[in-house]
């Protein structure tokens, strides 16, 4: 079982789109996959077709009222399960916590609760805010994928993520390694997108995935129908790109 967090403290860079569609592509290939929504905005939850009042949530697990396994929902998609989120998650983050011990809180819960299950991949969709939910989701993972939008401030956001990881490694023994950086929302019509890709690959060539996720209408539409792109439009360029990314992911993580 491998735990992967999709994280970036910057919003709007394709974290949830990547979490949903990587999970769906893994499930499509026959891998038993659990998608965990750790964002109070609950976009991953709605993005696979569930409402915020589904009756399940990560929150009661965090406050000790429910077991993790009892909050897992079977999705309509073969091999893909979900632990939903709701707005209550923000309440947990606002509670008082021991700063250091709380960093590994999720890791302890997930590792203990999912032992013996059939899941091969657990994908955590992190919130776009530097707080305990994001830090816990990162520390819970073996590997980190950082999506970055092909825009002007891409490298600046990456620098902040690298600094956060450096700080975590000084505080906990289980900080994740970076599996790769995924370039998203690429627009081939603009010089800016091309320049950003060149700059990122120049500065950190060994960490950038070869696959680039384009900006497409179909990828943007899919969440409103509660479907991953593999079900919404399996022949679209967005779906082809995420399937290609999944192949690259599997080669890197083995």
JSON list of C-alpha atoms in Angstrom, two decimals:
[
{"chain": "A", "resi": 1, "resn": "UNK", "atom": "CA", "xyz": [0.00, 0.00, 0.00]},
{"chain": "A", "resi": 2, "resn": "UNK", "atom": "CA", "xyz": [1.41, 3.37, -1.03]},
{"chain": "A", "resi": 3, "resn": "UNK", "atom": "CA", "xyz": [0.22, 6.75, 0.23]},
{"chain": "A", "resi": 4, "resn": "UNK", "atom": "CA", "xyz": [0.48, 9.72, -2.12]},
{"chain": "A", "resi": 5, "resn": "UNK", "atom": "CA", "xyz": [-0.42, 13.32, -1.28]},
{"chain": "A", "resi": 6, "resn": "UNK", "atom": "CA", "xyz": [-1.31, 15.84, -3.97]},
{"chain": "A", "resi": 7, "resn": "UNK", "atom": "CA", "xyz": [-0.23, 19.13, -2.47]},
{"chain": "A", "resi": 8, "resn": "UNK", "atom": "CA", "xyz": [0.55, 22.76, -3.15]},
{"chain": "A", "resi": 9, "resn": "UNK", "atom": "CA", "xyz": [-0.17, 25.64, -0.81]},
{"chain": "A", "resi": 10, "resn": "UNK", "atom": "CA", "xyz": [-1.35, 27.64, -3.82]},
{"chain": "A", "resi": 11, "resn": "UNK", "atom": "CA", "xyz": [-4.95, 27.23, -4.92]},
{"chain": "A", "resi": 12, "resn": "UNK", "atom": "CA", "xyz": [-6.19, 26.71, -8.45]},
{"chain": "A", "resi": 13, "resn": "UNK", "atom": "CA", "xyz": [-3.26, 24.66, -9.69]},
{"chain": "A", "resi": 14, "resn": "UNK", "atom": "CA", "xyz": [-5.09, 21.40, -10.43]},
{"chain": "A", "resi": 15, "resn": "UNK", "atom": "CA", "xyz": [-4.64, 19.49, -7.17]},
{"chain": "A", "resi": 16, "resn": "UNK", "atom": "CA", "xyz": [-8.15, 18.12, -6.96]},
{"chain": "A", "resi": 17, "resn": "UNK", "atom": "CA", "xyz": [-8.37, 17.48, -10.70]},
{"chain": "A", "resi": 18, "resn": "UNK", "atom": "CA", "xyz": [-5.14, 15.49, -10.41]},
{"chain": "A", "resi": 19, "resn": "UNK", "atom": "CA", "xyz": [-6.22, 13.62, -7.28]},
{"chain": "A", "resi": 20, "resn": "UNK", "atom": "CA", "xyz": [-9.54, 12.59, -8.83]},
{"chain": "A", "resi": 21, "resn": "UNK", "atom": "CA", "xyz": [-8.19, 11.62, -12.23]},
{"chain": "A", "resi": 22, "resn": "UNK", "atom": "CA", "xyz": [-5.04, 9.87, -11.01]},
{"chain": "A", "resi": 23, "resn": "UNK", "atom": "CA", "xyz": [-7.27, 7.83, -8.68]},
{"chain": "A", "resi": 24, "resn": "UNK", "atom": "CA", "xyz": [-9.70, 7.07, -11.49]},
{"chain": "A", "resi": 25, "resn": "UNK", "atom": "CA", "xyz": [-6.94, 6.08, -13.91]},
{"chain": "A", "resi": 26, "resn": "UNK", "atom": "CA", "xyz": [-5.35, 3.80, -11.33]},
{"chain": "A", "resi": 27, "resn": "UNK", "atom": "CA", "xyz": [-8.74, 2.20, -10.65]},
{"chain": "A", "resi": 28, "resn": "UNK", "atom": "CA", "xyz": [-9.32, 1.84, -14.39]},
{"chain": "A", "resi": 29, "resn": "UNK", "atom": "CA", "xyz": [-6.07, -0.12, -14.63]},
{"chain": "A", "resi": 30, "resn": "UNK", "atom": "CA", "xyz": [-7.26, -2.50, -11.91]},
{"chain": "A", "resi": 31, "resn": "UNK", "atom": "CA", "xyz": [-5.52, -1.03, -8.87]},
{"chain": "A", "resi": 32, "resn": "UNK", "atom": "CA", "xyz": [-7.62, -0.87, -5.71]},
{"chain": "A", "resi": 33, "resn": "UNK", "atom": "CA", "xyz": [-7.56, 2.84, -4.86]},
{"chain": "A", "resi": 34, "resn": "UNK", "atom": "CA", "xyz": [-8.82, 4.97, -1.98]},
{"chain": "A", "resi": 35, "resn": "UNK", "atom": "CA", "xyz": [-9.29, 8.70, -2.57]},
{"chain": "A", "resi": 36, "resn": "UNK", "atom": "CA", "xyz": [-9.22, 10.74, 0.65]},
{"chain": "A", "resi": 37, "resn": "UNK", "atom": "CA", "xyz": [-10.68, 14.25, 0.54]},
{"chain": "A", "resi": 38, "resn": "UNK", "atom": "CA", "xyz": [-8.84, 16.37, 3.13]},
{"chain": "A", "resi": 39, "resn": "UNK", "atom": "CA", "xyz": [-10.11, 19.73, 1.89]},
{"chain": "A", "resi": 40, "resn": "UNK", "atom": "CA", "xyz": [-13.07, 21.33, 3.74]},
{"chain": "A", "resi": 41, "resn": "UNK", "atom": "CA", "xyz": [-14.22, 22.68, 0.36]},
{"chain": "A", "resi": 42, "resn": "UNK", "atom": "CA", "xyz": [-14.92, 19.02, -0.52]},
{"chain": "A", "resi": 43, "resn": "UNK", "atom": "CA", "xyz": [-14.29, 19.35, -4.25]},
{"chain": "A", "resi": 44, "resn": "UNK", "atom": "CA", "xyz": [-12.90, 15.82, -4.57]},
{"chain": "A", "resi": 45, "resn": "UNK", "atom": "CA", "xyz": [-16.05, 14.53, -2.88]},
{"chain": "A", "resi": 46, "resn": "UNK", "atom": "CA", "xyz": [-18.41, 16.29, -5.26]},
{"chain": "A", "resi": 47, "resn": "UNK", "atom": "CA", "xyz": [-16.06, 15.59, -8.17]},
{"chain": "A", "resi": 48, "resn": "UNK", "atom": "CA", "xyz": [-16.80, 11.86, -7.94]},
{"chain": "A", "resi": 49, "resn": "UNK", "atom": "CA", "xyz": [-20.52, 12.39, -7.50]},
{"chain": "A", "resi": 50, "resn": "UNK", "atom": "CA", "xyz": [-21.20, 12.69, -3.78]},
{"chain": "A", "resi": 51, "resn": "UNK", "atom": "CA", "xyz": [-22.91, 15.53, -1.92]},
{"chain": "A", "resi": 52, "resn": "UNK", "atom": "CA", "xyz": [-21.48, 17.18, 1.19]},
{"chain": "A", "resi": 53, "resn": "UNK", "atom": "CA", "xyz": [-24.28, 15.66, 3.30]},
{"chain": "A", "resi": 54, "resn": "UNK", "atom": "CA", "xyz": [-23.46, 12.08, 2.31]},
{"chain": "A", "resi": 55, "resn": "UNK", "atom": "CA", "xyz": [-23.36, 11.16, 6.00]},
{"chain": "A", "resi": 56, "resn": "UNK", "atom": "CA", "xyz": [-19.68, 10.19, 5.87]},
{"chain": "A", "resi": 57, "resn": "UNK", "atom": "CA", "xyz": [-16.65, 12.35, 6.54]},
{"chain": "A", "resi": 58, "resn": "UNK", "atom": "CA", "xyz": [-13.07, 12.31, 7.74]},
{"chain": "A", "resi": 59, "resn": "UNK", "atom": "CA", "xyz": [-13.97, 14.74, 10.55]},
{"chain": "A", "resi": 60, "resn": "UNK", "atom": "CA", "xyz": [-15.59, 12.31, 13.07]},
{"chain": "A", "resi": 61, "resn": "UNK", "atom": "CA", "xyz": [-12.53, 10.09, 12.69]},
{"chain": "A", "resi": 62, "resn": "UNK", "atom": "CA", "xyz": [-10.24, 12.96, 13.66]},
{"chain": "A", "resi": 63, "resn": "UNK", "atom": "CA", "xyz": [-12.19, 13.72, 16.82]},
{"chain": "A", "resi": 64, "resn": "UNK", "atom": "CA", "xyz": [-12.37, 10.06, 17.83]},
{"chain": "A", "resi": 65, "resn": "UNK", "atom": "CA", "xyz": [-16.11, 9.53, 17.29]},
{"chain": "A", "resi": 66, "resn": "UNK", "atom": "CA", "xyz": [-15.92, 7.14, 14.30]},
{"chain": "A", "resi": 67, "resn": "UNK", "atom": "CA", "xyz": [-13.57, 4.56, 12.85]},
{"chain": "A", "resi": 68, "resn": "UNK", "atom": "CA", "xyz": [-11.88, 5.37, 9.55]},
{"chain": "A", "resi": 69, "resn": "UNK", "atom": "CA", "xyz": [-13.11, 2.19, 7.89]},
{"chain": "A", "resi": 70, "resn": "UNK", "atom": "CA", "xyz": [-16.71, 3.17, 8.65]},
{"chain": "A", "resi": 71, "resn": "UNK", "atom": "CA", "xyz": [-16.35, 6.43, 6.71]},
{"chain": "A", "resi": 72, "resn": "UNK", "atom": "CA", "xyz": [-15.32, 4.78, 3.43]},
{"chain": "A", "resi": 73, "resn": "UNK", "atom": "CA", "xyz": [-17.82, 5.04, 0.58]},
{"chain": "A", "resi": 74, "resn": "UNK", "atom": "CA", "xyz": [-17.87, 2.78, -2.45]},
{"chain": "A", "resi": 75, "resn": "UNK", "atom": "CA", "xyz": [-18.07, 4.92, -5.59]},
{"chain": "A", "resi": 76, "resn": "UNK", "atom": "CA", "xyz": [-19.88, 3.88, -8.78]},
{"chain": "A", "resi": 77, "resn": "UNK", "atom": "CA", "xyz": [-16.46, 3.26, -10.31]},
{"chain": "A", "resi": 78, "resn": "UNK", "atom": "CA", "xyz": [-14.85, -0.16, -10.01]},
{"chain": "A", "resi": 79, "resn": "UNK", "atom": "CA", "xyz": [-11.78, -0.28, -7.73]},
{"chain": "A", "resi": 80, "resn": "UNK", "atom": "CA", "xyz": [-12.30, 3.30, -6.46]},
{"chain": "A", "resi": 81, "resn": "UNK", "atom": "CA", "xyz": [-13.46, 4.15, -2.92]},
{"chain": "A", "resi": 82, "resn": "UNK", "atom": "CA", "xyz": [-13.74, 7.52, -1.20]},
{"chain": "A", "resi": 83, "resn": "UNK", "atom": "CA", "xyz": [-13.43, 9.07, 2.23]},
{"chain": "A", "resi": 84, "resn": "UNK", "atom": "CA", "xyz": [-15.44, 12.30, 1.85]},
{"chain": "A", "resi": 85, "resn": "UNK", "atom": "CA", "xyz": [-14.84, 15.70, 3.39]},
{"chain": "A", "resi": 86, "resn": "UNK", "atom": "CA", "xyz": [-17.16, 18.44, 4.57]},
{"chain": "A", "resi": 87, "resn": "UNK", "atom": "CA", "xyz": [-16.87, 21.91, 6.09]},
{"chain": "A", "resi": 88, "resn": "UNK", "atom": "CA", "xyz": [-16.47, 20.44, 9.59]},
{"chain": "A", "resi": 89, "resn": "UNK", "atom": "CA", "xyz": [-12.85, 19.62, 8.75]},
{"chain": "A", "resi": 90, "resn": "UNK", "atom": "CA", "xyz": [-12.04, 23.31, 9.15]},
{"chain": "A", "resi": 91, "resn": "UNK", "atom": "CA", "xyz": [-13.23, 23.08, 12.77]},
{"chain": "A", "resi": 92, "resn": "UNK", "atom": "CA", "xyz": [-10.64, 20.43, 13.53]},
{"chain": "A", "resi": 93, "resn": "UNK", "atom": "CA", "xyz": [-7.87, 22.63, 12.19]},
{"chain": "A", "resi": 94, "resn": "UNK", "atom": "CA", "xyz": [-9.04, 25.48, 14.41]},
{"chain": "A", "resi": 95, "resn": "UNK", "atom": "CA", "xyz": [-8.80, 23.38, 17.56]},
{"chain": "A", "resi": 96, "resn": "UNK", "atom": "CA", "xyz": [-5.78, 23.56, 19.84]},
{"chain": "A", "resi": 97, "resn": "UNK", "atom": "CA", "xyz": [-3.14, 20.94, 19.04]},
{"chain": "A", "resi": 98, "resn": "UNK", "atom": "CA", "xyz": [0.32, 20.08, 20.24]},
{"chain": "A", "resi": 99, "resn": "UNK", "atom": "CA", "xyz": [2.32, 21.59, 17.33]},
{"chain": "A", "resi": 100, "resn": "UNK", "atom": "CA", "xyz": [4.84, 18.79, 16.83]},
{"chain": "A", "resi": 101, "resn": "UNK", "atom": "CA", "xyz": [2.86, 15.67, 17.77]},
{"chain": "A", "resi": 102, "resn": "UNK", "atom": "CA", "xyz": [-0.11, 16.76, 15.67]},
{"chain": "A", "resi": 103, "resn": "UNK", "atom": "CA", "xyz": [1.95, 16.73, 12.46]},
{"chain": "A", "resi": 104, "resn": "UNK", "atom": "CA", "xyz": [1.86, 12.92, 12.40]},
{"chain": "A", "resi": 105, "resn": "UNK", "atom": "CA", "xyz": [-1.73, 12.52, 13.58]},
{"chain": "A", "resi": 106, "resn": "UNK", "atom": "CA", "xyz": [-3.12, 11.52, 10.18]},
{"chain": "A", "resi": 107, "resn": "UNK", "atom": "CA", "xyz": [-0.23, 9.18, 9.49]},
{"chain": "A", "resi": 108, "resn": "UNK", "atom": "CA", "xyz": [-0.94, 7.21, 12.65]},
{"chain": "A", "resi": 109, "resn": "UNK", "atom": "CA", "xyz": [-4.67, 6.97, 11.93]},
{"chain": "A", "resi": 110, "resn": "UNK", "atom": "CA", "xyz": [-4.30, 5.94, 8.28]},
{"chain": "A", "resi": 111, "resn": "UNK", "atom": "CA", "xyz": [-1.54, 3.42, 8.84]},
{"chain": "A", "resi": 112, "resn": "UNK", "atom": "CA", "xyz": [-3.29, 1.72, 11.75]},
{"chain": "A", "resi": 113, "resn": "UNK", "atom": "CA", "xyz": [-6.77, 1.76, 10.20]},
{"chain": "A", "resi": 114, "resn": "UNK", "atom": "CA", "xyz": [-5.94, 0.61, 6.68]},
{"chain": "A", "resi": 115, "resn": "UNK", "atom": "CA", "xyz": [-3.65, -2.28, 7.60]},
{"chain": "A", "resi": 116, "resn": "UNK", "atom": "CA", "xyz": [-5.14, -5.45, 6.16]},
{"chain": "A", "resi": 117, "resn": "UNK", "atom": "CA", "xyz": [-7.23, -3.71, 3.52]},
{"chain": "A", "resi": 118, "resn": "UNK", "atom": "CA", "xyz": [-6.85, -4.41, -0.18]},
{"chain": "A", "resi": 119, "resn": "UNK", "atom": "CA", "xyz": [-5.96, -0.85, -1.18]},
{"chain": "A", "resi": 120, "resn": "UNK", "atom": "CA", "xyz": [-2.84, -0.55, -3.28]},
{"chain": "A", "resi": 121, "resn": "UNK", "atom": "CA", "xyz": [-2.89, 3.24, -3.51]},
{"chain": "A", "resi": 122, "resn": "UNK", "atom": "CA", "xyz": [-4.24, 5.86, -1.13]},
{"chain": "A", "resi": 123, "resn": "UNK", "atom": "CA", "xyz": [-4.46, 9.32, -2.73]},
{"chain": "A", "resi": 124, "resn": "UNK", "atom": "CA", "xyz": [-4.86, 12.33, -0.43]},
{"chain": "A", "resi": 125, "resn": "UNK", "atom": "CA", "xyz": [-6.23, 15.56, -1.86]},
{"chain": "A", "resi": 126, "resn": "UNK", "atom": "CA", "xyz": [-4.75, 18.35, 0.27]},
{"chain": "A", "resi": 127, "resn": "UNK", "atom": "CA", "xyz": [-6.34, 21.75, 0.95]},
{"chain": "A", "resi": 128, "resn": "UNK", "atom": "CA", "xyz": [-4.75, 24.82, -0.68]},
{"chain": "A", "resi": 129, "resn": "UNK", "atom": "CA", "xyz": [-3.74, 26.38, 2.61]},
{"chain": "A", "resi": 130, "resn": "UNK", "atom": "CA", "xyz": [-0.65, 26.01, 4.77]},
{"chain": "A", "resi": 131, "resn": "UNK", "atom": "CA", "xyz": [-2.13, 24.57, 7.95]},
{"chain": "A", "resi": 132, "resn": "UNK", "atom": "CA", "xyz": [-2.45, 21.37, 9.96]},
{"chain": "A", "resi": 133, "resn": "UNK", "atom": "CA", "xyz": [-4.71, 19.65, 7.42]},
{"chain": "A", "resi": 134, "resn": "UNK", "atom": "CA", "xyz": [-2.18, 20.15, 4.64]},
{"chain": "A", "resi": 135, "resn": "UNK", "atom": "CA", "xyz": [0.85, 19.31, 6.78]},
{"chain": "A", "resi": 136, "resn": "UNK", "atom": "CA", "xyz": [-0.80, 16.18, 8.19]},
{"chain": "A", "resi": 137, "resn": "UNK", "atom": "CA", "xyz": [-1.77, 15.03, 4.72]},
{"chain": "A", "resi": 138, "resn": "UNK", "atom": "CA", "xyz": [1.81, 15.45, 3.55]},
{"chain": "A", "resi": 139, "resn": "UNK", "atom": "CA", "xyz": [3.36, 13.67, 6.53]},
{"chain": "A", "resi": 140, "resn": "UNK", "atom": "CA", "xyz": [0.87, 10.81, 6.12]},
{"chain": "A", "resi": 141, "resn": "UNK", "atom": "CA", "xyz": [2.21, 10.13, 2.63]},
{"chain": "A", "resi": 142, "resn": "UNK", "atom": "CA", "xyz": [5.15, 8.15, 1.31]},
{"chain": "A", "resi": 143, "resn": "UNK", "atom": "CA", "xyz": [5.32, 10.35, -1.77]},
{"chain": "A", "resi": 144, "resn": "UNK", "atom": "CA", "xyz": [4.33, 13.84, -2.73]},
{"chain": "A", "resi": 145, "resn": "UNK", "atom": "CA", "xyz": [3.11, 15.06, -6.12]},
{"chain": "A", "resi": 146, "resn": "UNK", "atom": "CA", "xyz": [3.15, 18.84, -6.57]},
{"chain": "A", "resi": 147, "resn": "UNK", "atom": "CA", "xyz": [0.94, 20.14, -9.38]},
{"chain": "A", "resi": 148, "resn": "UNK", "atom": "CA", "xyz": [1.84, 23.62, -10.59]},
{"chain": "A", "resi": 149, "resn": "UNK", "atom": "CA", "xyz": [-0.02, 25.76, -13.06]},
{"chain": "A", "resi": 150, "resn": "UNK", "atom": "CA", "xyz": [1.90, 26.96, -16.10]},
{"chain": "A", "resi": 151, "resn": "UNK", "atom": "CA", "xyz": [1.84, 30.59, -15.02]},
{"chain": "A", "resi": 152, "resn": "UNK", "atom": "CA", "xyz": [4.17, 33.36, -13.91]},
{"chain": "A", "resi": 153, "resn": "UNK", "atom": "CA", "xyz": [4.34, 32.53, -10.19]},
{"chain": "A", "resi": 154, "resn": "UNK", "atom": "CA", "xyz": [4.94, 28.79, -10.62]},
{"chain": "A", "resi": 155, "resn": "UNK", "atom": "CA", "xyz": [8.56, 28.78, -9.45]},
{"chain": "A", "resi": 156, "resn": "UNK", "atom": "CA", "xyz": [7.75, 31.02, -6.51]},
{"chain": "A", "resi": 157, "resn": "UNK", "atom": "CA", "xyz": [5.14, 28.55, -5.30]},
{"chain": "A", "resi": 158, "resn": "UNK", "atom": "CA", "xyz": [7.57, 25.67, -5.73]},
{"chain": "A", "resi": 159, "resn": "UNK", "atom": "CA", "xyz": [10.17, 27.43, -3.61]},
{"chain": "A", "resi": 160, "resn": "UNK", "atom": "CA", "xyz": [7.64, 27.67, -0.77]},
{"chain": "A", "resi": 161, "resn": "UNK", "atom": "CA", "xyz": [6.83, 23.97, -1.03]},
{"chain": "A", "resi": 162, "resn": "UNK", "atom": "CA", "xyz": [10.51, 23.02, -0.92]},
{"chain": "A", "resi": 163, "resn": "UNK", "atom": "CA", "xyz": [10.99, 25.22, 2.14]},
{"chain": "A", "resi": 164, "resn": "UNK", "atom": "CA", "xyz": [8.02, 23.59, 3.84]},
{"chain": "A", "resi": 165, "resn": "UNK", "atom": "CA", "xyz": [9.43, 20.12, 3.16]},
{"chain": "A", "resi": 166, "resn": "UNK", "atom": "CA", "xyz": [12.83, 21.13, 4.51]},
{"chain": "A", "resi": 167, "resn": "UNK", "atom": "CA", "xyz": [11.20, 22.39, 7.69]},
{"chain": "A", "resi": 168, "resn": "UNK", "atom": "CA", "xyz": [9.14, 19.21, 8.08]},
{"chain": "A", "resi": 169, "resn": "UNK", "atom": "CA", "xyz": [12.20, 17.01, 7.74]},
{"chain": "A", "resi": 170, "resn": "UNK", "atom": "CA", "xyz": [13.72, 18.83, 10.71]},
{"chain": "A", "resi": 171, "resn": "UNK", "atom": "CA", "xyz": [10.61, 18.18, 12.82]},
{"chain": "A", "resi": 172, "resn": "UNK", "atom": "CA", "xyz": [9.43, 14.67, 11.90]},
{"chain": "A", "resi": 173, "resn": "UNK", "atom": "CA", "xyz": [11.13, 11.51, 10.74]},
{"chain": "A", "resi": 174, "resn": "UNK", "atom": "CA", "xyz": [8.39, 10.62, 8.27]},
{"chain": "A", "resi": 175, "resn": "UNK", "atom": "CA", "xyz": [8.34, 13.60, 5.90]},
{"chain": "A", "resi": 176, "resn": "UNK", "atom": "CA", "xyz": [7.53, 12.47, 2.34]},
{"chain": "A", "resi": 177, "resn": "UNK", "atom": "CA", "xyz": [9.80, 12.48, -0.66]},
{"chain": "A", "resi": 178, "resn": "UNK", "atom": "CA", "xyz": [8.80, 14.30, -3.82]},
{"chain": "A", "resi": 179, "resn": "UNK", "atom": "CA", "xyz": [7.78, 11.84, -6.52]},
{"chain": "A", "resi": 180, "resn": "UNK", "atom": "CA", "xyz": [7.45, 14.60, -9.07]},
{"chain": "A", "resi": 181, "resn": "UNK", "atom": "CA", "xyz": [6.17, 17.97, -10.16]},
{"chain": "A", "resi": 182, "resn": "UNK", "atom": "CA", "xyz": [3.24, 17.94, -12.56]},
{"chain": "A", "resi": 183, "resn": "UNK", "atom": "CA", "xyz": [2.78, 20.84, -14.94]},
{"chain": "A", "resi": 184, "resn": "UNK", "atom": "CA", "xyz": [-0.94, 21.60, -15.33]},
{"chain": "A", "resi": 185, "resn": "UNK", "atom": "CA", "xyz": [-3.28, 23.94, -17.23]},
{"chain": "A", "resi": 186, "resn": "UNK", "atom": "CA", "xyz": [-0.83, 24.20, -20.09]},
{"chain": "A", "resi": 187, "resn": "UNK", "atom": "CA", "xyz": [-1.93, 26.41, -22.97]},
{"chain": "A", "resi": 188, "resn": "UNK", "atom": "CA", "xyz": [0.16, 25.71, -26.05]},
{"chain": "A", "resi": 189, "resn": "UNK", "atom": "CA", "xyz": [-1.08, 28.94, -27.65]},
{"chain": "A", "resi": 190, "resn": "UNK", "atom": "CA", "xyz": [0.79, 31.14, -25.17]},
{"chain": "A", "resi": 191, "resn": "UNK", "atom": "CA", "xyz": [4.48, 31.85, -24.90]},
{"chain": "A", "resi": 192, "resn": "UNK", "atom": "CA", "xyz": [4.09, 32.11, -21.13]},
{"chain": "A", "resi": 193, "resn": "UNK", "atom": "CA", "xyz": [3.09, 28.46, -20.69]},
{"chain": "A", "resi": 194, "resn": "UNK", "atom": "CA", "xyz": [6.01, 27.32, -22.80]},
{"chain": "A", "resi": 195, "resn": "UNK", "atom": "CA", "xyz": [8.43, 29.55, -20.91]},
{"chain": "A", "resi": 196, "resn": "UNK", "atom": "CA", "xyz": [7.22, 28.33, -17.51]},
{"chain": "A", "resi": 197, "resn": "UNK", "atom": "CA", "xyz": [7.74, 24.69, -18.52]},
{"chain": "A", "resi": 198, "resn": "UNK", "atom": "CA", "xyz": [11.24, 25.49, -19.77]},
{"chain": "A", "resi": 199, "resn": "UNK", "atom": "CA", "xyz": [12.13, 27.39, -16.59]},
{"chain": "A", "resi": 200, "resn": "UNK", "atom": "CA", "xyz": [10.88, 24.69, -14.23]},
{"chain": "A", "resi": 201, "resn": "UNK", "atom": "CA", "xyz": [12.66, 21.92, -16.14]},
{"chain": "A", "resi": 202, "resn": "UNK", "atom": "CA", "xyz": [15.83, 23.98, -16.22]},
{"chain": "A", "resi": 203, "resn": "UNK", "atom": "CA", "xyz": [15.86, 24.52, -12.44]},
{"chain": "A", "resi": 204, "resn": "UNK", "atom": "CA", "xyz": [14.73, 21.03, -11.34]},
{"chain": "A", "resi": 205, "resn": "UNK", "atom": "CA", "xyz": [15.07, 18.71, -14.33]},
{"chain": "A", "resi": 206, "resn": "UNK", "atom": "CA", "xyz": [15.02, 15.45, -12.40]},
{"chain": "A", "resi": 207, "resn": "UNK", "atom": "CA", "xyz": [11.75, 16.11, -10.61]},
{"chain": "A", "resi": 208, "resn": "UNK", "atom": "CA", "xyz": [9.41, 17.21, -13.39]},
{"chain": "A", "resi": 209, "resn": "UNK", "atom": "CA", "xyz": [7.08, 14.66, -14.96]},
{"chain": "A", "resi": 210, "resn": "UNK", "atom": "CA", "xyz": [7.36, 14.39, -18.72]},
{"chain": "A", "resi": 211, "resn": "UNK", "atom": "CA", "xyz": [3.59, 14.50, -19.03]},
{"chain": "A", "resi": 212, "resn": "UNK", "atom": "CA", "xyz": [1.99, 17.94, -19.20]},
{"chain": "A", "resi": 213, "resn": "UNK", "atom": "CA", "xyz": [-1.71, 18.36, -18.44]},
{"chain": "A", "resi": 214, "resn": "UNK", "atom": "CA", "xyz": [-3.38, 20.77, -20.88]},
{"chain": "A", "resi": 215, "resn": "UNK", "atom": "CA", "xyz": [-6.01, 23.34, -20.07]},
{"chain": "A", "resi": 216, "resn": "UNK", "atom": "CA", "xyz": [-9.21, 21.88, -21.56]},
{"chain": "A", "resi": 217, "resn": "UNK", "atom": "CA", "xyz": [-12.92, 22.55, -21.32]},
{"chain": "A", "resi": 218, "resn": "UNK", "atom": "CA", "xyz": [-13.70, 18.86, -20.79]},
{"chain": "A", "resi": 219, "resn": "UNK", "atom": "CA", "xyz": [-11.44, 18.61, -17.73]},
{"chain": "A", "resi": 220, "resn": "UNK", "atom": "CA", "xyz": [-13.10, 21.74, -16.32]},
{"chain": "A", "resi": 221, "resn": "UNK", "atom": "CA", "xyz": [-16.61, 20.39, -17.01]},
{"chain": "A", "resi": 222, "resn": "UNK", "atom": "CA", "xyz": [-16.20, 16.88, -15.59]},
{"chain": "A", "resi": 223, "resn": "UNK", "atom": "CA", "xyz": [-16.48, 17.78, -11.85]},
{"chain": "A", "resi": 224, "resn": "UNK", "atom": "CA", "xyz": [-19.83, 19.50, -12.39]},
{"chain": "A", "resi": 225, "resn": "UNK", "atom": "CA", "xyz": [-21.16, 16.13, -13.58]},
{"chain": "A", "resi": 226, "resn": "UNK", "atom": "CA", "xyz": [-19.60, 14.30, -10.64]},
{"chain": "A", "resi": 227, "resn": "UNK", "atom": "CA", "xyz": [-17.39, 12.20, -12.88]},
{"chain": "A", "resi": 228, "resn": "UNK", "atom": "CA", "xyz": [-13.67, 11.73, -13.42]},
{"chain": "A", "resi": 229, "resn": "UNK", "atom": "CA", "xyz": [-12.54, 12.46, -16.94]},
{"chain": "A", "resi": 230, "resn": "UNK", "atom": "CA", "xyz": [-12.22, 8.71, -17.65]},
{"chain": "A", "resi": 231, "resn": "UNK", "atom": "CA", "xyz": [-16.01, 8.45, -17.44]},
{"chain": "A", "resi": 232, "resn": "UNK", "atom": "CA", "xyz": [-17.02, 11.92, -18.60]},
{"chain": "A", "resi": 233, "resn": "UNK", "atom": "CA", "xyz": [-15.04, 11.94, -21.84]},
{"chain": "A", "resi": 234, "resn": "UNK", "atom": "CA", "xyz": [-12.66, 8.97, -22.14]},
{"chain": "A", "resi": 235, "resn": "UNK", "atom": "CA", "xyz": [-11.44, 10.02, -25.58]},
{"chain": "A", "resi": 236, "resn": "UNK", "atom": "CA", "xyz": [-10.65, 13.65, -24.76]},
{"chain": "A", "resi": 237, "resn": "UNK", "atom": "CA", "xyz": [-7.14, 15.07, -24.75]},
{"chain": "A", "resi": 238, "resn": "UNK", "atom": "CA", "xyz": [-7.47, 15.65, -21.00]},
{"chain": "A", "resi": 239, "resn": "UNK", "atom": "CA", "xyz": [-8.21, 11.98, -20.38]},
{"chain": "A", "resi": 240, "resn": "UNK", "atom": "CA", "xyz": [-5.41, 10.87, -22.67]},
{"chain": "A", "resi": 241, "resn": "UNK", "atom": "CA", "xyz": [-3.02, 13.15, -20.75]},
{"chain": "A", "resi": 242, "resn": "UNK", "atom": "CA", "xyz": [-4.03, 11.79, -17.33]},
{"chain": "A", "resi": 243, "resn": "UNK", "atom": "CA", "xyz": [-3.75, 8.21, -18.55]},
{"chain": "A", "resi": 244, "resn": "UNK", "atom": "CA", "xyz": [-0.26, 9.00, -19.83]},
{"chain": "A", "resi": 245, "resn": "UNK", "atom": "CA", "xyz": [0.59, 10.65, -16.51]},
{"chain": "A", "resi": 246, "resn": "UNK", "atom": "CA", "xyz": [-0.66, 7.58, -14.64]},
{"chain": "A", "resi": 247, "resn": "UNK", "atom": "CA", "xyz": [1.63, 5.34, -16.68]},
{"chain": "A", "resi": 248, "resn": "UNK", "atom": "CA", "xyz": [4.55, 7.61, -15.84]},
{"chain": "A", "resi": 249, "resn": "UNK", "atom": "CA", "xyz": [3.50, 7.67, -12.18]},
{"chain": "A", "resi": 250, "resn": "UNK", "atom": "CA", "xyz": [3.48, 3.88, -12.00]},
{"chain": "A", "resi": 251, "resn": "UNK", "atom": "CA", "xyz": [6.96, 3.63, -13.54]},
{"chain": "A", "resi": 252, "resn": "UNK", "atom": "CA", "xyz": [8.38, 6.16, -11.08]},
{"chain": "A", "resi": 253, "resn": "UNK", "atom": "CA", "xyz": [6.80, 4.77, -7.94]},
{"chain": "A", "resi": 254, "resn": "UNK", "atom": "CA", "xyz": [7.87, 1.15, -8.41]}
]
